[in-house]
Short mmCIF file of C-alpha atoms and ligand atoms in Angstrom, two decimals:
data_model
loop_
_atom_site.label_atom_id
_atom_site.label_comp_id
_atom_site.label_asym_id
_atom_site.label_seq_id
_atom_site.Cartn_x
_atom_site.Cartn_y
_atom_site.Cartn_z
CA MET A 88 -52.69 25.59 -35.08
CA ASP A 89 -56.22 25.52 -36.28
CA HIS A 90 -56.36 22.81 -38.84
CA PRO A 91 -58.50 23.32 -42.37
CA GLU A 92 -60.66 20.37 -41.17
CA ASN A 93 -62.14 22.54 -38.46
CA SER A 94 -63.34 25.33 -40.68
CA ASN A 95 -67.09 25.57 -40.56
CA GLU A 96 -67.10 24.97 -44.42
CA TYR A 97 -65.64 21.61 -43.95
CA LYS A 98 -67.88 18.32 -44.42
CA GLY A 99 -65.60 15.57 -43.11
CA LEU A 100 -64.67 14.77 -39.51
CA GLN A 101 -63.29 17.32 -37.79
CA VAL A 102 -59.62 17.21 -35.84
CA ASN A 103 -58.82 18.52 -32.70
CA SER A 104 -56.17 21.20 -32.47
CA GLY A 105 -52.83 19.28 -30.88
CA VAL A 106 -51.25 20.68 -27.74
CA ASN A 107 -48.01 22.32 -27.51
CA SER A 108 -45.10 20.26 -27.32
CA ALA A 109 -43.25 20.27 -23.64
CA PRO A 110 -39.57 21.97 -24.18
CA SER A 111 -37.08 19.15 -24.44
CA VAL A 112 -35.10 21.26 -21.59
CA ASN A 113 -36.75 21.51 -17.97
CA PRO A 114 -36.19 24.89 -17.07
CA TYR A 115 -36.92 24.39 -13.42
CA ARG A 116 -34.26 21.48 -13.42
CA ARG A 117 -31.12 22.81 -11.38
CA ARG A 118 -27.49 21.58 -12.75
CA ARG A 119 -25.79 18.87 -10.04
CA VAL A 120 -23.22 20.67 -8.50
CA ILE A 121 -20.83 18.16 -7.72
CA PRO A 122 -18.96 19.04 -4.24
CA THR A 123 -14.97 19.03 -4.49
CA LEU A 124 -13.51 17.12 -2.12
CA SER A 125 -10.65 17.66 0.09
CA PRO A 126 -7.26 15.25 -0.02
CA GLY A 127 -8.50 14.22 3.58
CA ASP A 128 -11.86 13.74 2.22
CA TYR A 129 -10.78 11.56 -0.87
CA VAL A 130 -8.45 9.02 1.53
CA GLU A 131 -11.36 8.74 3.99
CA GLY A 132 -13.94 7.70 0.86
CA ILE A 133 -11.44 5.48 -0.47
CA LEU A 134 -10.58 3.83 2.80
CA LYS A 135 -14.00 3.27 3.25
CA GLY A 136 -14.20 1.49 -0.10
CA ASP A 137 -16.64 4.28 -1.64
CA VAL A 138 -16.73 3.26 -5.39
CA SER A 139 -17.54 7.05 -6.56
CA VAL A 140 -15.02 8.69 -4.68
CA LEU A 141 -12.14 6.04 -6.06
CA GLY A 142 -13.42 7.00 -9.42
CA ARG A 143 -13.25 10.49 -8.47
CA ALA A 144 -9.52 10.00 -7.42
CA VAL A 145 -8.35 8.30 -10.41
CA THR A 146 -9.98 10.88 -12.91
CA LEU A 147 -7.61 13.50 -10.90
CA VAL A 148 -4.65 10.97 -11.44
CA GLU A 149 -5.41 10.79 -14.92
CA SER A 150 -5.78 14.97 -14.95
CA MET A 151 -3.26 16.90 -16.74
CA ALA A 152 -3.94 19.84 -14.96
CA GLU A 153 -1.50 20.47 -12.54
CA HIS A 154 -3.81 21.78 -9.53
CA HIS A 155 -5.18 18.01 -9.99
CA GLN A 156 -1.95 16.79 -9.82
CA VAL A 157 -1.29 18.26 -6.44
CA ILE A 158 -4.47 16.88 -4.89
CA ALA A 159 -3.99 13.38 -6.65
CA GLN A 160 -0.17 13.14 -5.50
CA GLU A 161 -1.45 13.61 -1.60
CA VAL A 162 -4.19 11.28 -1.84
CA ILE A 163 -1.70 8.98 -3.07
CA GLU A 164 0.89 9.50 -0.51
CA LYS A 165 -1.74 9.26 2.25
CA CYS A 166 -3.15 6.07 0.25
CA LEU A 167 0.33 4.11 0.04
CA PRO A 168 0.42 2.58 3.60
CA TYR A 169 -2.58 0.97 2.94
CA SER A 170 -1.95 -0.16 -0.41
CA GLY A 171 0.44 -3.13 -1.34
CA ARG A 172 -2.06 -6.06 -0.30
CA SER A 173 -3.15 -7.61 -3.26
CA ARG A 174 -2.26 -9.64 -6.18
CA ARG A 175 -1.34 -7.79 -8.81
CA ILE A 176 -1.51 -9.70 -12.50
CA GLY A 177 -0.51 -8.58 -15.92
CA ILE A 178 -2.77 -9.99 -18.70
CA THR A 179 -2.17 -9.15 -22.35
CA GLY A 180 -2.48 -11.06 -25.60
CA VAL A 181 -3.43 -9.92 -29.23
CA PRO A 182 -7.03 -8.34 -30.19
CA GLY A 183 -9.12 -11.41 -30.56
CA ALA A 184 -7.10 -13.47 -28.27
CA GLY A 185 -10.40 -13.36 -25.87
CA LYS A 186 -8.72 -11.38 -23.32
CA SER A 187 -12.49 -9.30 -21.92
CA THR A 188 -13.80 -12.84 -22.20
CA SER A 189 -11.48 -14.32 -20.51
CA ILE A 190 -11.05 -11.68 -17.99
CA ASP A 191 -14.94 -11.61 -17.40
CA GLU A 192 -14.93 -15.19 -16.35
CA PHE A 193 -11.24 -14.92 -14.50
CA GLY A 194 -12.82 -12.36 -12.66
CA LEU A 195 -15.82 -14.15 -11.61
CA HIS A 196 -13.81 -16.68 -10.51
CA VAL A 197 -12.29 -14.13 -8.28
CA ILE A 198 -15.02 -12.73 -6.81
CA GLY A 199 -16.42 -16.51 -6.36
CA ARG A 200 -13.54 -17.04 -3.74
CA GLY A 201 -14.68 -13.94 -1.75
CA GLY A 202 -12.39 -11.59 -3.52
CA LYS A 203 -12.78 -7.61 -4.75
CA LEU A 204 -11.19 -7.10 -8.11
CA ALA A 205 -9.86 -4.01 -10.05
CA VAL A 206 -9.59 -4.13 -13.69
CA LEU A 207 -7.37 -1.75 -15.44
CA ALA A 208 -5.87 -1.16 -18.67
CA ILE A 209 -3.42 0.46 -20.57
CA ASP A 210 -3.79 0.76 -24.36
CA PRO A 211 -0.62 1.67 -26.16
CA SER A 212 -2.74 3.27 -28.98
CA SER A 213 -4.04 6.00 -26.97
CA GLU A 214 -0.66 7.54 -27.56
CA ARG A 215 -0.33 7.67 -31.37
CA SER A 216 -4.23 7.89 -32.44
CA LYS A 217 -5.90 9.16 -29.28
CA GLY A 218 -8.38 6.03 -30.49
CA SER A 219 -8.50 3.12 -28.31
CA ILE A 220 -7.74 -0.75 -29.30
CA LEU A 221 -9.19 -2.22 -26.23
CA GLY A 222 -12.03 0.37 -25.01
CA ASP A 223 -14.21 0.93 -28.13
CA LYS A 224 -16.58 -2.24 -27.47
CA THR A 225 -18.81 -3.30 -24.48
CA ARG A 226 -16.34 -5.52 -22.64
CA MET A 227 -16.87 -7.73 -19.67
CA GLU A 228 -20.44 -7.26 -19.56
CA LYS A 229 -21.06 -10.03 -16.63
CA LEU A 230 -17.90 -8.78 -14.07
CA SER A 231 -19.22 -4.81 -14.94
CA GLN A 232 -22.55 -5.74 -13.28
CA GLN A 233 -20.76 -7.08 -9.93
CA LYS A 234 -20.35 -4.80 -7.28
CA GLU A 235 -17.14 -6.24 -6.39
CA ALA A 236 -15.50 -5.34 -9.52
CA PHE A 237 -14.18 -1.94 -10.03
CA ILE A 238 -13.47 -1.69 -14.50
CA ARG A 239 -11.70 0.92 -15.33
CA PRO A 240 -10.70 1.88 -19.17
CA SER A 241 -7.23 3.16 -19.85
CA PRO A 242 -5.85 6.50 -18.98
CA SER A 243 -6.31 8.37 -22.66
CA ALA A 244 -3.72 11.26 -22.73
CA GLY A 245 -0.25 11.34 -22.86
CA SER A 246 3.04 9.28 -23.27
CA LEU A 247 3.09 5.64 -22.65
CA GLY A 248 5.25 6.49 -19.90
CA GLY A 249 2.99 8.76 -18.38
CA VAL A 250 -0.13 6.15 -19.09
CA ALA A 251 1.65 3.48 -17.13
CA ARG A 252 2.76 5.70 -14.54
CA LYS A 253 -1.08 6.97 -13.69
CA THR A 254 -2.02 3.14 -13.70
CA ARG A 255 0.36 2.53 -11.15
CA GLU A 256 -0.95 5.13 -9.04
CA THR A 257 -4.02 3.77 -9.61
CA ILE A 258 -3.14 0.44 -8.38
CA VAL A 259 -2.29 2.15 -5.22
CA LEU A 260 -5.44 3.81 -4.95
CA CYS A 261 -7.30 0.62 -5.49
CA GLU A 262 -5.53 -1.67 -3.08
CA ALA A 263 -6.22 1.26 -0.23
CA ALA A 264 -10.05 0.77 -1.17
CA GLY A 265 -9.76 -2.79 -0.20
CA TYR A 266 -9.37 -4.49 -3.64
CA ASP A 267 -7.05 -7.53 -3.21
CA ASN A 268 -6.98 -8.22 -6.64
CA ILE A 269 -5.54 -6.21 -9.64
CA PHE A 270 -5.89 -6.98 -13.40
CA VAL A 271 -3.99 -4.88 -15.86
CA GLU A 272 -4.96 -5.79 -19.28
CA THR A 273 -2.56 -4.79 -22.28
CA VAL A 274 -2.32 -5.08 -26.25
CA GLY A 275 0.97 -4.37 -27.40
CA VAL A 276 3.89 -5.14 -30.07
CA GLY A 277 6.42 -4.94 -26.67
CA GLN A 278 6.63 -1.47 -24.87
CA SER A 279 3.22 -1.81 -22.97
CA GLU A 280 4.06 -5.29 -21.80
CA THR A 281 7.35 -3.79 -20.44
CA ALA A 282 5.23 -1.29 -19.13
CA VAL A 283 2.83 -3.75 -17.40
CA HIS A 284 5.23 -5.99 -16.91
CA SER A 285 6.87 -3.48 -14.40
CA MET A 286 3.80 -3.22 -12.32
CA VAL A 287 2.61 -6.37 -11.54
CA ASP A 288 3.47 -9.80 -9.82
CA PHE A 289 2.49 -12.65 -12.00
CA PHE A 290 2.15 -11.90 -16.24
CA LEU A 291 -0.31 -13.70 -17.92
CA LEU A 292 -0.03 -14.12 -21.46
CA ILE A 293 -3.31 -15.48 -23.25
CA GLN A 294 -2.50 -17.54 -27.15
CA LEU A 295 -4.10 -18.58 -29.34
CA ALA A 296 -4.05 -22.06 -31.47
CA GLY A 297 -4.09 -22.91 -34.65
CA THR A 298 -3.74 -19.69 -36.80
CA GLY A 299 -0.37 -21.10 -38.44
CA ASP A 300 2.17 -19.43 -37.07
CA GLU A 301 1.97 -20.60 -33.18
CA LEU A 302 3.88 -17.65 -32.27
CA GLN A 303 1.78 -15.15 -33.40
CA GLY A 304 4.26 -12.43 -34.03
CA ILE A 305 4.23 -12.54 -29.96
CA LYS A 306 7.96 -11.26 -29.82
CA ARG A 307 10.20 -13.65 -27.86
CA GLY A 308 10.79 -11.02 -25.12
CA ILE A 309 7.24 -11.10 -24.11
CA MET A 310 7.33 -14.94 -24.09
CA GLU A 311 10.00 -14.27 -22.11
CA MET A 312 8.20 -12.10 -19.54
CA ALA A 313 5.24 -14.69 -19.13
CA ASP A 314 5.22 -16.59 -15.73
CA GLY A 315 1.99 -18.27 -17.76
CA ILE A 316 1.04 -18.96 -20.91
CA VAL A 317 -2.58 -19.94 -21.84
CA ILE A 318 -4.05 -21.09 -24.79
CA ASN A 319 -7.42 -19.69 -25.09
CA LYS A 320 -10.87 -21.28 -27.12
CA ALA A 321 -9.92 -24.83 -26.13
CA ASP A 322 -13.54 -25.73 -27.03
CA GLY A 323 -15.44 -28.03 -29.57
CA ASP A 324 -13.16 -29.16 -32.52
CA ASN A 325 -10.45 -26.50 -31.52
CA ILE A 326 -9.27 -28.50 -28.41
CA ASP A 327 -6.86 -30.92 -30.38
CA ARG A 328 -5.31 -27.68 -31.92
CA ALA A 329 -4.67 -25.73 -28.58
CA ASN A 330 -3.35 -28.96 -27.11
CA LEU A 331 -0.81 -29.21 -29.69
CA ALA A 332 -0.13 -25.32 -29.66
CA ALA A 333 0.28 -25.91 -25.83
CA ALA A 334 3.10 -28.73 -26.60
CA GLN A 335 4.66 -26.02 -28.90
CA PHE A 336 4.91 -23.52 -26.69
CA ARG A 337 5.89 -25.75 -23.87
CA ASN A 338 9.03 -26.85 -26.31
CA ALA A 339 9.64 -23.16 -26.96
CA LEU A 340 10.06 -22.25 -23.55
CA HIS A 341 12.70 -24.80 -22.53
CA LEU A 342 15.06 -22.85 -24.81
CA PHE A 343 14.84 -19.79 -22.76
CA PRO A 344 16.83 -19.06 -20.01
CA PRO A 345 15.96 -19.77 -16.08
CA THR A 346 13.37 -16.89 -14.94
CA PRO A 347 14.73 -14.30 -12.19
CA SER A 348 11.85 -15.96 -9.80
CA GLY A 349 13.23 -19.57 -10.60
CA TRP A 350 9.43 -20.04 -11.06
CA THR A 351 9.15 -22.75 -14.27
CA PRO A 352 6.38 -21.06 -16.79
CA GLU A 353 3.30 -23.09 -17.07
CA VAL A 354 1.14 -23.25 -20.23
CA LEU A 355 -2.52 -24.47 -19.77
CA THR A 356 -5.38 -24.42 -22.26
CA TYR A 357 -8.70 -23.27 -21.45
CA SER A 358 -11.87 -21.88 -22.53
CA GLY A 359 -12.87 -18.31 -21.61
CA TYR A 360 -16.20 -18.23 -23.43
CA PHE A 361 -17.18 -21.64 -21.88
CA GLY A 362 -15.65 -21.32 -18.94
CA LEU A 363 -13.54 -24.60 -19.30
CA GLY A 364 -10.27 -24.51 -17.05
CA ILE A 365 -10.75 -21.58 -15.43
CA ASP A 366 -9.99 -23.15 -12.02
CA LYS A 367 -6.68 -24.98 -13.77
CA VAL A 368 -5.38 -21.20 -14.56
CA TRP A 369 -6.32 -19.97 -11.13
CA ASP A 370 -4.71 -22.88 -9.50
CA MET A 371 -1.20 -22.04 -11.68
CA ILE A 372 -1.54 -18.45 -9.95
CA ASP A 373 -2.37 -19.87 -6.45
CA ARG A 374 1.03 -21.74 -7.21
CA TYR A 375 3.25 -19.15 -8.21
CA PHE A 376 1.90 -16.93 -5.07
CA ASP A 377 2.99 -19.48 -2.84
CA TYR A 378 6.22 -20.27 -4.63
CA VAL A 379 7.16 -16.49 -4.84
CA ILE A 380 6.24 -15.33 -1.33
CA GLN A 381 8.19 -18.34 0.10
CA SER A 382 11.04 -17.59 -1.66
CA GLY A 383 11.43 -14.03 -1.12
CA TYR A 384 11.01 -13.17 -4.94
CA PHE A 385 7.80 -11.53 -4.41
CA THR A 386 9.18 -9.04 -1.69
CA ARG A 387 12.26 -8.35 -3.94
CA LYS A 388 10.47 -8.08 -6.86
CA ARG A 389 8.14 -5.25 -5.47
CA ASN A 390 11.01 -3.43 -4.22
CA GLU A 391 12.82 -3.33 -7.37
CA GLN A 392 9.47 -2.09 -9.06
CA ALA A 393 9.22 0.67 -6.46
CA LYS A 394 12.69 1.65 -7.35
CA TYR A 395 12.24 1.58 -11.11
CA TRP A 396 8.92 3.57 -10.80
CA MET A 397 10.64 6.34 -8.97
CA LEU A 398 13.51 6.66 -11.72
CA GLU A 399 10.58 6.52 -14.07
CA THR A 400 8.76 9.10 -13.08
CA ILE A 401 12.07 11.54 -12.29
CA ASP A 402 12.63 10.71 -16.24
CA GLU A 403 9.21 11.36 -17.42
CA GLN A 404 8.73 14.36 -15.22
CA LEU A 405 12.15 15.89 -16.69
CA ARG A 406 11.19 15.03 -20.39
CA HIS A 407 7.81 16.74 -19.81
CA ASN A 408 9.57 19.84 -18.26
CA PHE A 409 12.10 19.89 -21.02
CA TYR A 410 9.70 19.72 -24.25
CA SER A 411 6.93 21.89 -22.15
CA GLN A 412 9.34 25.11 -22.42
CA PRO A 413 8.14 27.03 -25.48
CA GLN A 414 11.60 28.79 -25.77
CA VAL A 415 13.74 25.25 -25.55
CA ALA A 416 10.94 24.13 -28.63
CA LYS A 417 11.63 26.93 -30.57
CA LEU A 418 15.92 26.66 -30.13
CA LEU A 419 15.15 22.76 -31.03
CA GLU A 420 13.00 23.25 -34.25
CA GLN A 421 15.95 25.89 -35.46
CA LYS A 422 18.34 22.70 -34.43
CA GLU A 423 16.66 20.05 -36.35
CA LEU A 424 16.95 22.15 -39.56
CA ARG A 425 20.87 22.97 -38.88
CA VAL A 426 21.31 19.15 -38.46
CA LEU A 427 19.11 18.42 -41.31
CA ASN A 428 20.97 20.66 -43.28
CA ASN A 429 24.54 19.16 -42.22
CA GLU A 430 25.14 22.63 -40.62
CA GLN A 431 25.94 21.04 -37.42
CA SER A 432 26.45 17.68 -36.09
CA SER A 433 23.78 15.95 -34.06
CA PHE A 434 25.75 16.10 -30.52
CA THR A 435 26.75 19.60 -30.68
CA ALA A 436 23.13 20.51 -31.37
CA ALA A 437 22.05 18.50 -28.70
CA ARG A 438 24.57 20.11 -26.41
CA ASP A 439 23.50 23.71 -27.44
CA VAL A 440 19.98 22.67 -26.77
CA LEU A 441 20.71 21.23 -23.27
CA ASP A 442 22.92 23.98 -22.29
CA PHE A 443 20.50 26.45 -22.96
CA TYR A 444 17.70 24.03 -21.02
CA PHE A 445 20.02 23.66 -18.34
CA SER A 446 20.91 27.73 -18.27
CA LEU A 447 17.06 28.65 -18.34
CA ILE A 448 15.74 26.69 -15.44
CA ALA A 449 18.62 27.87 -13.01
CA ARG A 450 17.50 31.37 -13.69
P1 LIG B 693 -9.99 -9.37 -27.23
O1 LIG B 693 -9.84 -8.75 -28.24
O2 LIG B 693 -9.01 -10.30 -26.72
O3 LIG B 693 -10.36 -8.59 -25.83
O4 LIG B 693 -11.31 -10.73 -27.34
P2 LIG B 693 -12.52 -10.64 -27.13
O5 LIG B 693 -12.76 -11.31 -25.94
O6 LIG B 693 -13.58 -9.71 -27.41
O7 LIG B 693 -12.86 -12.02 -27.87
C1 LIG B 693 -12.73 -12.25 -29.59
C2 LIG B 693 -13.61 -13.12 -30.46
O8 LIG B 693 -13.17 -14.45 -29.72
C3 LIG B 693 -15.17 -13.18 -29.86
O9 LIG B 693 -16.22 -12.97 -31.02
C4 LIG B 693 -15.10 -13.55 -28.59
O10 LIG B 693 -16.92 -14.44 -28.10
C5 LIG B 693 -14.65 -14.94 -29.19
N1 LIG B 693 -13.75 -15.70 -27.81
C6 LIG B 693 -13.13 -15.60 -26.79
N2 LIG B 693 -12.88 -16.47 -25.98
C7 LIG B 693 -13.48 -17.73 -26.29
C8 LIG B 693 -13.50 -19.29 -26.35
O11 LIG B 693 -12.95 -19.54 -25.06
N3 LIG B 693 -13.71 -19.70 -27.26
C9 LIG B 693 -14.15 -19.36 -28.39
N4 LIG B 693 -14.90 -20.14 -29.29
N5 LIG B 693 -14.36 -18.24 -28.73
C10 LIG B 693 -13.77 -17.34 -27.71
#
């Protein structure tokens, strides 16, 4: 457009007319089409340690779409013989305990020893709120720059059981891709810890000192699952309080029944932020693995876990199938009303719905 200043009558400085601005979308740029891979391609890429193929395979595992699941299951099945050769370590602690800071340091330590590490997560908040406790901040900044680390946030959709199964399947893929250390992180009030505990070899509980209640609302059940309890933030003027907390935890652990592995859980202090005592924590984990591999508990536990996951998967698929039948959902709604109005007992209502479901799937 011509500026009024450029008219011949204008006496001041003249201004050149501007050029048209470029369109914000490049019309010549083609959308990149990502070629679809066959199950064989996925397996080949994973076994070569190709991170982008691994990432795409995990996306398939996490997908709710039926046709993705068919491919995912085939890929998992084919990767299974190459899996199992890793240390699977569960890590939990309340928000703010320092999980991401610590995993950053633990991860660098593991990589420094020549290992490769996959960090997976189970976020129990995704089930209810579709939000996330674990994933909405920049986490593990140092580790995310390491090529030996594969970091994957929690699968976001579905029930806790479904999310946990997907993480368990992702472990298989990561192991086949050569990750010899798997961290599974969670934060929760019990249920998600149980899920993580059922897929790892070692369960690490991160605690804090000096918040008054030393057990910090962590359920006794979670402490009973722990193979190691570590008090984080043992730095500066917090060292004494951390040592005191460690002593209190040791005392509390004396009251617990012996663990099924025969291993006595250890309590240590460290500082994730300042990188103090990380090697001590890792020595403990090494000792644990030496102990359980020698005693045979390692293999026994893995076998039990495999059986558990088979049953869990049956359970989850049955539920999914049941609740995804529209006619069942409709009948369930009617029966709910009847039960609420005291027109039918819970048990006969449940039996009616189940009978209807069984007759439906028998057709
Ligand atoms: P998460 O919610 O459990 O993942 O906890 P973060 O790793 O995000 O840590 C929560 C806060 O505690 C952050 O501000 C960290 O900088 C701080 N923090 C973590 N580890 C330490 C530590 O070892 N010492 C101190 N002083 N602060 C820490």
